[in-house]
Amino acid sequence: MSRRVKAILQLNLNRISMKTSEALDKQETIIYSKAQNNLQARRLRMCLRCQDKNLPCTGPNGIFGCSFCAAVQSKCRWLDLEKIMERKLAEEATRQTQEHIASTDAYLKEQFPQQFPEAVAKADT
Protein backbone atom coordinates (compact mmCIF):
# COMPACT_ATOMS: atom_id res chain seq x y z
CA MET A 1 0.00 0.00 0.00
CA SER A 2 1.15 3.43 -0.72
CA ARG A 3 1.94 5.90 2.00
CA ARG A 4 -0.93 8.08 0.86
CA VAL A 5 -3.48 5.28 1.25
CA LYS A 6 -2.04 4.36 4.65
CA ALA A 7 -2.23 8.00 5.77
CA ILE A 8 -5.86 8.29 4.59
CA LEU A 9 -6.79 5.04 6.35
CA GLN A 10 -5.02 6.16 9.53
CA LEU A 11 -6.77 9.53 9.36
CA ASN A 12 -10.16 7.84 8.92
CA LEU A 13 -9.38 5.45 11.78
CA ASN A 14 -8.43 8.40 14.00
CA ARG A 15 -11.66 10.20 13.08
CA ILE A 16 -13.72 7.10 13.80
CA SER A 17 -12.02 6.52 17.14
CA MET A 18 -12.37 10.21 18.03
CA LYS A 19 -16.08 10.17 17.12
CA THR A 20 -16.51 6.95 19.08
CA SER A 21 -14.69 8.48 22.03
CA GLU A 22 -16.83 11.62 21.80
CA ALA A 23 -19.97 9.53 21.54
CA LEU A 24 -18.93 7.48 24.56
CA ASP A 25 -18.13 10.65 26.50
CA LYS A 26 -21.46 12.14 25.49
CA GLN A 27 -23.26 8.93 26.48
CA GLU A 28 -21.36 8.87 29.78
CA THR A 29 -22.32 12.49 30.40
CA ILE A 30 -25.97 11.75 29.62
CA ILE A 31 -25.97 8.72 31.93
CA TYR A 32 -24.24 10.73 34.66
CA SER A 33 -26.67 13.64 34.33
CA LYS A 34 -29.64 11.25 34.39
CA ALA A 35 -28.22 9.65 37.53
CA GLN A 36 -27.75 13.08 39.09
CA ASN A 37 -31.31 14.08 38.15
CA ASN A 38 -32.67 10.83 39.60
CA LEU A 39 -30.69 11.37 42.79
CA GLN A 40 -31.90 14.96 43.07
CA ALA A 41 -35.49 13.94 42.36
CA ARG A 42 -35.28 11.16 44.93
CA ARG A 43 -33.73 13.56 47.42
CA LEU A 44 -36.57 16.05 46.82
CA ARG A 45 -39.04 13.30 47.63
CA MET A 46 -37.21 12.46 50.86
CA CYS A 47 -38.35 13.91 54.12
CA LEU A 48 -35.87 16.10 55.99
CA ARG A 49 -35.29 13.43 58.64
CA CYS A 50 -34.20 10.88 56.04
CA GLN A 51 -32.06 13.47 54.26
CA ASP A 52 -30.28 14.36 57.51
CA LYS A 53 -29.68 10.76 58.56
CA ASN A 54 -29.17 9.36 55.02
CA LEU A 55 -31.87 6.77 55.61
CA PRO A 56 -33.63 4.87 52.81
CA CYS A 57 -36.64 7.12 52.38
CA THR A 58 -39.55 5.32 50.72
CA GLY A 59 -41.51 8.29 49.52
CA PRO A 60 -43.10 11.57 50.42
CA ASN A 61 -45.71 12.19 53.04
CA GLY A 62 -44.94 15.84 53.54
CA ILE A 63 -41.68 17.64 54.18
CA PHE A 64 -41.02 16.28 57.67
CA GLY A 65 -42.16 12.74 57.20
CA CYS A 66 -42.26 9.81 54.85
CA SER A 67 -43.59 6.30 54.77
CA PHE A 68 -40.18 5.00 55.92
CA CYS A 69 -40.49 6.76 59.26
CA ALA A 70 -44.23 6.01 59.37
CA ALA A 71 -45.16 9.66 59.14
CA VAL A 72 -48.60 11.11 59.04
CA GLN A 73 -48.95 14.08 56.68
CA SER A 74 -46.34 16.65 57.69
CA LYS A 75 -45.30 15.25 61.07
CA CYS A 76 -42.58 12.69 61.50
CA ARG A 77 -43.47 9.68 63.66
CA TRP A 78 -40.25 9.98 65.63
CA LEU A 79 -41.09 13.51 66.71
CA ASP A 80 -44.56 12.32 67.71
CA LEU A 81 -43.02 9.38 69.55
CA GLU A 82 -40.87 11.73 71.63
CA LYS A 83 -43.94 13.78 72.54
CA ILE A 84 -45.88 10.63 73.46
CA MET A 85 -43.04 9.42 75.69
CA GLU A 86 -42.80 12.81 77.38
CA ARG A 87 -46.56 12.80 77.99
CA LYS A 88 -46.47 9.25 79.39
CA LEU A 89 -43.60 10.13 81.70
CA ALA A 90 -45.48 13.23 82.88
CA GLU A 91 -48.64 11.16 83.48
CA GLU A 92 -46.66 8.56 85.42
CA ALA A 93 -44.98 11.27 87.52
CA THR A 94 -48.39 12.85 88.22
CA ARG A 95 -49.87 9.48 89.22
CA GLN A 96 -46.95 8.72 91.56
CA THR A 97 -47.20 12.19 93.09
CA GLN A 98 -50.95 11.78 93.69
CA GLU A 99 -50.39 8.36 95.29
CA HIS A 100 -47.66 9.82 97.50
CA ILE A 101 -49.90 12.72 98.54
CA ALA A 102 -52.77 10.33 99.32
CA SER A 103 -50.56 8.02 101.41
CA THR A 104 -49.02 11.02 103.21
CA ASP A 105 -52.51 12.40 103.95
CA ALA A 106 -53.63 9.03 105.31
CA TYR A 107 -50.52 8.76 107.50
CA LEU A 108 -50.90 12.31 108.84
CA LYS A 109 -54.60 11.77 109.59
CA GLU A 110 -53.74 8.60 111.53
CA GLN A 111 -50.89 10.20 113.47
CA PHE A 112 -52.52 13.57 114.14
CA PRO A 113 -56.31 13.06 114.31
CA GLN A 114 -56.83 16.33 116.22
CA GLN A 115 -55.47 18.27 113.24
CA PHE A 116 -58.00 16.57 110.92
CA PRO A 117 -61.38 16.59 112.71
CA GLU A 118 -63.26 15.54 109.54
CA ALA A 119 -61.25 12.30 109.48
CA VAL A 120 -62.16 11.63 113.14
CA ALA A 121 -65.84 12.38 112.42
CA LYS A 122 -65.82 9.94 109.50
CA ALA A 123 -64.10 7.30 111.64
CA ASP A 124 -66.73 7.69 114.41
CA THR A 125 -69.67 7.11 112.07
mmCIF file with all atom_site columns, C-alpha atoms in Angstrom:
data_model
loop_
_atom_site.group_PDB
_atom_site.id
_atom_site.type_symbol
_atom_site.label_atom_id
_atom_site.label_alt_id
_atom_site.label_comp_id
_atom_site.label_asym_id
_atom_site.label_entity_id
_atom_site.label_seq_id
_atom_site.pdbx_PDB_ins_code
_atom_site.Cartn_x
_atom_site.Cartn_y
_atom_site.Cartn_z
_atom_site.occupancy
_atom_site.B_iso_or_equiv
_atom_site.pdbx_formal_charge
_atom_site.auth_seq_id
_atom_site.auth_comp_id
_atom_site.auth_asym_id
_atom_site.auth_atom_id
_atom_site.pdbx_PDB_model_num
ATOM 1   C CA . MET A 1 1   ? 0.000   0.000  0.000   1.00 0.00 ? 1   MET A CA 1
ATOM 2   C CA . SER A 1 2   ? 1.151   3.433  -0.720  1.00 0.00 ? 2   SER A CA 1
ATOM 3   C CA . ARG A 1 3   ? 1.937   5.897  1.997   1.00 0.00 ? 3   ARG A CA 1
ATOM 4   C CA . ARG A 1 4   ? -0.933  8.078  0.864   1.00 0.00 ? 4   ARG A CA 1
ATOM 5   C CA . VAL A 1 5   ? -3.485  5.279  1.245   1.00 0.00 ? 5   VAL A CA 1
ATOM 6   C CA . LYS A 1 6   ? -2.036  4.364  4.652   1.00 0.00 ? 6   LYS A CA 1
ATOM 7   C CA . ALA A 1 7   ? -2.235  8.001  5.767   1.00 0.00 ? 7   ALA A CA 1
ATOM 8   C CA . ILE A 1 8   ? -5.859  8.294  4.594   1.00 0.00 ? 8   ILE A CA 1
ATOM 9   C CA . LEU A 1 9   ? -6.792  5.043  6.354   1.00 0.00 ? 9   LEU A CA 1
ATOM 10  C CA . GLN A 1 10  ? -5.019  6.160  9.527   1.00 0.00 ? 10  GLN A CA 1
ATOM 11  C CA . LEU A 1 11  ? -6.766  9.529  9.363   1.00 0.00 ? 11  LEU A CA 1
ATOM 12  C CA . ASN A 1 12  ? -10.161 7.840  8.925   1.00 0.00 ? 12  ASN A CA 1
ATOM 13  C CA . LEU A 1 13  ? -9.375  5.453  11.778  1.00 0.00 ? 13  LEU A CA 1
ATOM 14  C CA . ASN A 1 14  ? -8.434  8.395  13.998  1.00 0.00 ? 14  ASN A CA 1
ATOM 15  C CA . ARG A 1 15  ? -11.663 10.204 13.080  1.00 0.00 ? 15  ARG A CA 1
ATOM 16  C CA . ILE A 1 16  ? -13.718 7.095  13.802  1.00 0.00 ? 16  ILE A CA 1
ATOM 17  C CA . SER A 1 17  ? -12.019 6.520  17.143  1.00 0.00 ? 17  SER A CA 1
ATOM 18  C CA . MET A 1 18  ? -12.374 10.206 18.030  1.00 0.00 ? 18  MET A CA 1
ATOM 19  C CA . LYS A 1 19  ? -16.075 10.173 17.124  1.00 0.00 ? 19  LYS A CA 1
ATOM 20  C CA . THR A 1 20  ? -16.507 6.948  19.077  1.00 0.00 ? 20  THR A CA 1
ATOM 21  C CA . SER A 1 21  ? -14.694 8.479  22.028  1.00 0.00 ? 21  SER A CA 1
ATOM 22  C CA . GLU A 1 22  ? -16.826 11.625 21.801  1.00 0.00 ? 22  GLU A CA 1
ATOM 23  C CA . ALA A 1 23  ? -19.974 9.533  21.538  1.00 0.00 ? 23  ALA A CA 1
ATOM 24  C CA . LEU A 1 24  ? -18.934 7.484  24.562  1.00 0.00 ? 24  LEU A CA 1
ATOM 25  C CA . ASP A 1 25  ? -18.128 10.654 26.498  1.00 0.00 ? 25  ASP A CA 1
ATOM 26  C CA . LYS A 1 26  ? -21.460 12.145 25.490  1.00 0.00 ? 26  LYS A CA 1
ATOM 27  C CA . GLN A 1 27  ? -23.258 8.929  26.484  1.00 0.00 ? 27  GLN A CA 1
ATOM 28  C CA . GLU A 1 28  ? -21.360 8.868  29.781  1.00 0.00 ? 28  GLU A CA 1
ATOM 29  C CA . THR A 1 29  ? -22.324 12.488 30.395  1.00 0.00 ? 29  THR A CA 1
ATOM 30  C CA . ILE A 1 30  ? -25.968 11.749 29.621  1.00 0.00 ? 30  ILE A CA 1
ATOM 31  C CA . ILE A 1 31  ? -25.968 8.717  31.927  1.00 0.00 ? 31  ILE A CA 1
ATOM 32  C CA . TYR A 1 32  ? -24.244 10.733 34.660  1.00 0.00 ? 32  TYR A CA 1
ATOM 33  C CA . SER A 1 33  ? -26.668 13.642 34.335  1.00 0.00 ? 33  SER A CA 1
ATOM 34  C CA . LYS A 1 34  ? -29.635 11.252 34.394  1.00 0.00 ? 34  LYS A CA 1
ATOM 35  C CA . ALA A 1 35  ? -28.225 9.646  37.526  1.00 0.00 ? 35  ALA A CA 1
ATOM 36  C CA . GLN A 1 36  ? -27.750 13.078 39.090  1.00 0.00 ? 36  GLN A CA 1
ATOM 37  C CA . ASN A 1 37  ? -31.311 14.077 38.153  1.00 0.00 ? 37  ASN A CA 1
ATOM 38  C CA . ASN A 1 38  ? -32.669 10.834 39.603  1.00 0.00 ? 38  ASN A CA 1
ATOM 39  C CA . LEU A 1 39  ? -30.690 11.371 42.785  1.00 0.00 ? 39  LEU A CA 1
ATOM 40  C CA . GLN A 1 40  ? -31.902 14.958 43.069  1.00 0.00 ? 40  GLN A CA 1
ATOM 41  C CA . ALA A 1 41  ? -35.487 13.935 42.358  1.00 0.00 ? 41  ALA A CA 1
ATOM 42  C CA . ARG A 1 42  ? -35.275 11.160 44.934  1.00 0.00 ? 42  ARG A CA 1
ATOM 43  C CA . ARG A 1 43  ? -33.734 13.565 47.423  1.00 0.00 ? 43  ARG A CA 1
ATOM 44  C CA . LEU A 1 44  ? -36.566 16.051 46.815  1.00 0.00 ? 44  LEU A CA 1
ATOM 45  C CA . ARG A 1 45  ? -39.044 13.304 47.630  1.00 0.00 ? 45  ARG A CA 1
ATOM 46  C CA . MET A 1 46  ? -37.209 12.459 50.856  1.00 0.00 ? 46  MET A CA 1
ATOM 47  C CA . CYS A 1 47  ? -38.349 13.912 54.119  1.00 0.00 ? 47  CYS A CA 1
ATOM 48  C CA . LEU A 1 48  ? -35.874 16.100 55.993  1.00 0.00 ? 48  LEU A CA 1
ATOM 49  C CA . ARG A 1 49  ? -35.293 13.431 58.639  1.00 0.00 ? 49  ARG A CA 1
ATOM 50  C CA . CYS A 1 50  ? -34.203 10.884 56.040  1.00 0.00 ? 50  CYS A CA 1
ATOM 51  C CA . GLN A 1 51  ? -32.059 13.474 54.265  1.00 0.00 ? 51  GLN A CA 1
ATOM 52  C CA . ASP A 1 52  ? -30.280 14.359 57.511  1.00 0.00 ? 52  ASP A CA 1
ATOM 53  C CA . LYS A 1 53  ? -29.684 10.761 58.556  1.00 0.00 ? 53  LYS A CA 1
ATOM 54  C CA . ASN A 1 54  ? -29.166 9.356  55.024  1.00 0.00 ? 54  ASN A CA 1
ATOM 55  C CA . LEU A 1 55  ? -31.867 6.771  55.607  1.00 0.00 ? 55  LEU A CA 1
ATOM 56  C CA . PRO A 1 56  ? -33.627 4.871  52.808  1.00 0.00 ? 56  PRO A CA 1
ATOM 57  C CA . CYS A 1 57  ? -36.638 7.120  52.378  1.00 0.00 ? 57  CYS A CA 1
ATOM 58  C CA . THR A 1 58  ? -39.546 5.321  50.718  1.00 0.00 ? 58  THR A CA 1
ATOM 59  C CA . GLY A 1 59  ? -41.507 8.289  49.524  1.00 0.00 ? 59  GLY A CA 1
ATOM 60  C CA . PRO A 1 60  ? -43.096 11.575 50.423  1.00 0.00 ? 60  PRO A CA 1
ATOM 61  C CA . ASN A 1 61  ? -45.705 12.187 53.040  1.00 0.00 ? 61  ASN A CA 1
ATOM 62  C CA . GLY A 1 62  ? -44.937 15.837 53.540  1.00 0.00 ? 62  GLY A CA 1
ATOM 63  C CA . ILE A 1 63  ? -41.684 17.638 54.177  1.00 0.00 ? 63  ILE A CA 1
ATOM 64  C CA . PHE A 1 64  ? -41.025 16.283 57.674  1.00 0.00 ? 64  PHE A CA 1
ATOM 65  C CA . GLY A 1 65  ? -42.162 12.741 57.196  1.00 0.00 ? 65  GLY A CA 1
ATOM 66  C CA . CYS A 1 66  ? -42.262 9.807  54.845  1.00 0.00 ? 66  CYS A CA 1
ATOM 67  C CA . SER A 1 67  ? -43.588 6.299  54.766  1.00 0.00 ? 67  SER A CA 1
ATOM 68  C CA . PHE A 1 68  ? -40.182 4.996  55.922  1.00 0.00 ? 68  PHE A CA 1
ATOM 69  C CA . CYS A 1 69  ? -40.488 6.757  59.261  1.00 0.00 ? 69  CYS A CA 1
ATOM 70  C CA . ALA A 1 70  ? -44.232 6.005  59.370  1.00 0.00 ? 70  ALA A CA 1
ATOM 71  C CA . ALA A 1 71  ? -45.156 9.655  59.141  1.00 0.00 ? 71  ALA A CA 1
ATOM 72  C CA . VAL A 1 72  ? -48.601 11.112 59.040  1.00 0.00 ? 72  VAL A CA 1
ATOM 73  C CA . GLN A 1 73  ? -48.949 14.076 56.678  1.00 0.00 ? 73  GLN A CA 1
ATOM 74  C CA . SER A 1 74  ? -46.336 16.645 57.689  1.00 0.00 ? 74  SER A CA 1
ATOM 75  C CA . LYS A 1 75  ? -45.301 15.251 61.070  1.00 0.00 ? 75  LYS A CA 1
ATOM 76  C CA . CYS A 1 76  ? -42.582 12.690 61.501  1.00 0.00 ? 76  CYS A CA 1
ATOM 77  C CA . ARG A 1 77  ? -43.468 9.683  63.665  1.00 0.00 ? 77  ARG A CA 1
ATOM 78  C CA . TRP A 1 78  ? -40.249 9.978  65.635  1.00 0.00 ? 78  TRP A CA 1
ATOM 79  C CA . LEU A 1 79  ? -41.095 13.512 66.712  1.00 0.00 ? 79  LEU A CA 1
ATOM 80  C CA . ASP A 1 80  ? -44.563 12.323 67.713  1.00 0.00 ? 80  ASP A CA 1
ATOM 81  C CA . LEU A 1 81  ? -43.019 9.378  69.552  1.00 0.00 ? 81  LEU A CA 1
ATOM 82  C CA . GLU A 1 82  ? -40.874 11.726 71.630  1.00 0.00 ? 82  GLU A CA 1
ATOM 83  C CA . LYS A 1 83  ? -43.941 13.782 72.542  1.00 0.00 ? 83  LYS A CA 1
ATOM 84  C CA . ILE A 1 84  ? -45.881 10.631 73.461  1.00 0.00 ? 84  ILE A CA 1
ATOM 85  C CA . MET A 1 85  ? -43.042 9.418  75.691  1.00 0.00 ? 85  MET A CA 1
ATOM 86  C CA . GLU A 1 86  ? -42.799 12.815 77.383  1.00 0.00 ? 86  GLU A CA 1
ATOM 87  C CA . ARG A 1 87  ? -46.557 12.802 77.992  1.00 0.00 ? 87  ARG A CA 1
ATOM 88  C CA . LYS A 1 88  ? -46.474 9.247  79.389  1.00 0.00 ? 88  LYS A CA 1
ATOM 89  C CA . LEU A 1 89  ? -43.598 10.131 81.703  1.00 0.00 ? 89  LEU A CA 1
ATOM 90  C CA . ALA A 1 90  ? -45.476 13.232 82.878  1.00 0.00 ? 90  ALA A CA 1
ATOM 91  C CA . GLU A 1 91  ? -48.645 11.161 83.479  1.00 0.00 ? 91  GLU A CA 1
ATOM 92  C CA . GLU A 1 92  ? -46.657 8.559  85.424  1.00 0.00 ? 92  GLU A CA 1
ATOM 93  C CA . ALA A 1 93  ? -44.984 11.270 87.520  1.00 0.00 ? 93  ALA A CA 1
ATOM 94  C CA . THR A 1 94  ? -48.391 12.851 88.217  1.00 0.00 ? 94  THR A CA 1
ATOM 95  C CA . ARG A 1 95  ? -49.874 9.483  89.219  1.00 0.00 ? 95  ARG A CA 1
ATOM 96  C CA . GLN A 1 96  ? -46.954 8.716  91.560  1.00 0.00 ? 96  GLN A CA 1
ATOM 97  C CA . THR A 1 97  ? -47.199 12.193 93.089  1.00 0.00 ? 97  THR A CA 1
ATOM 98  C CA . GLN A 1 98  ? -50.945 11.777 93.690  1.00 0.00 ? 98  GLN A CA 1
ATOM 99  C CA . GLU A 1 99  ? -50.387 8.355  95.294  1.00 0.00 ? 99  GLU A CA 1
ATOM 100 C CA . HIS A 1 100 ? -47.655 9.819  97.498  1.00 0.00 ? 100 HIS A CA 1
ATOM 101 C CA . ILE A 1 101 ? -49.897 12.718 98.540  1.00 0.00 ? 101 ILE A CA 1
ATOM 102 C CA . ALA A 1 102 ? -52.767 10.326 99.318  1.00 0.00 ? 102 ALA A CA 1
ATOM 103 C CA . SER A 1 103 ? -50.561 8.024  101.405 1.00 0.00 ? 103 SER A CA 1
ATOM 104 C CA . THR A 1 104 ? -49.015 11.018 103.208 1.00 0.00 ? 104 THR A CA 1
ATOM 105 C CA . ASP A 1 105 ? -52.506 12.398 103.952 1.00 0.00 ? 105 ASP A CA 1
ATOM 106 C CA . ALA A 1 106 ? -53.625 9.029  105.311 1.00 0.00 ? 106 ALA A CA 1
ATOM 107 C CA . TYR A 1 107 ? -50.520 8.762  107.495 1.00 0.00 ? 107 TYR A CA 1
ATOM 108 C CA . LEU A 1 108 ? -50.899 12.309 108.839 1.00 0.00 ? 108 LEU A CA 1
ATOM 109 C CA . LYS A 1 109 ? -54.595 11.766 109.588 1.00 0.00 ? 109 LYS A CA 1
ATOM 110 C CA . GLU A 1 110 ? -53.738 8.601  111.525 1.00 0.00 ? 110 GLU A CA 1
ATOM 111 C CA . GLN A 1 111 ? -50.893 10.205 113.470 1.00 0.00 ? 111 GLN A CA 1
ATOM 112 C CA . PHE A 1 112 ? -52.522 13.568 114.142 1.00 0.00 ? 112 PHE A CA 1
ATOM 113 C CA . PRO A 1 113 ? -56.313 13.062 114.308 1.00 0.00 ? 113 PRO A CA 1
ATOM 114 C CA . GLN A 1 114 ? -56.828 16.330 116.222 1.00 0.00 ? 114 GLN A CA 1
ATOM 115 C CA . GLN A 1 115 ? -55.466 18.270 113.235 1.00 0.00 ? 115 GLN A CA 1
ATOM 116 C CA . PHE A 1 116 ? -57.997 16.567 110.921 1.00 0.00 ? 116 PHE A CA 1
ATOM 117 C CA . PRO A 1 117 ? -61.384 16.595 112.710 1.00 0.00 ? 117 PRO A CA 1
ATOM 118 C CA . GLU A 1 118 ? -63.264 15.540 109.535 1.00 0.00 ? 118 GLU A CA 1
ATOM 119 C CA . ALA A 1 119 ? -61.248 12.301 109.481 1.00 0.00 ? 119 ALA A CA 1
ATOM 120 C CA . VAL A 1 120 ? -62.162 11.632 113.139 1.00 0.00 ? 120 VAL A CA 1
ATOM 121 C CA . ALA A 1 121 ? -65.842 12.376 112.422 1.00 0.00 ? 121 ALA A CA 1
ATOM 122 C CA . LYS A 1 122 ? -65.820 9.936  109.504 1.00 0.00 ? 122 LYS A CA 1
ATOM 123 C CA . ALA A 1 123 ? -64.101 7.300  111.641 1.00 0.00 ? 123 ALA A CA 1
ATOM 124 C CA . ASP A 1 124 ? -66.731 7.686  114.408 1.00 0.00 ? 124 ASP A CA 1
ATOM 125 C CA . THR A 1 125 ? -69.673 7.113  112.073 1.00 0.00 ? 125 THR A CA 1
#
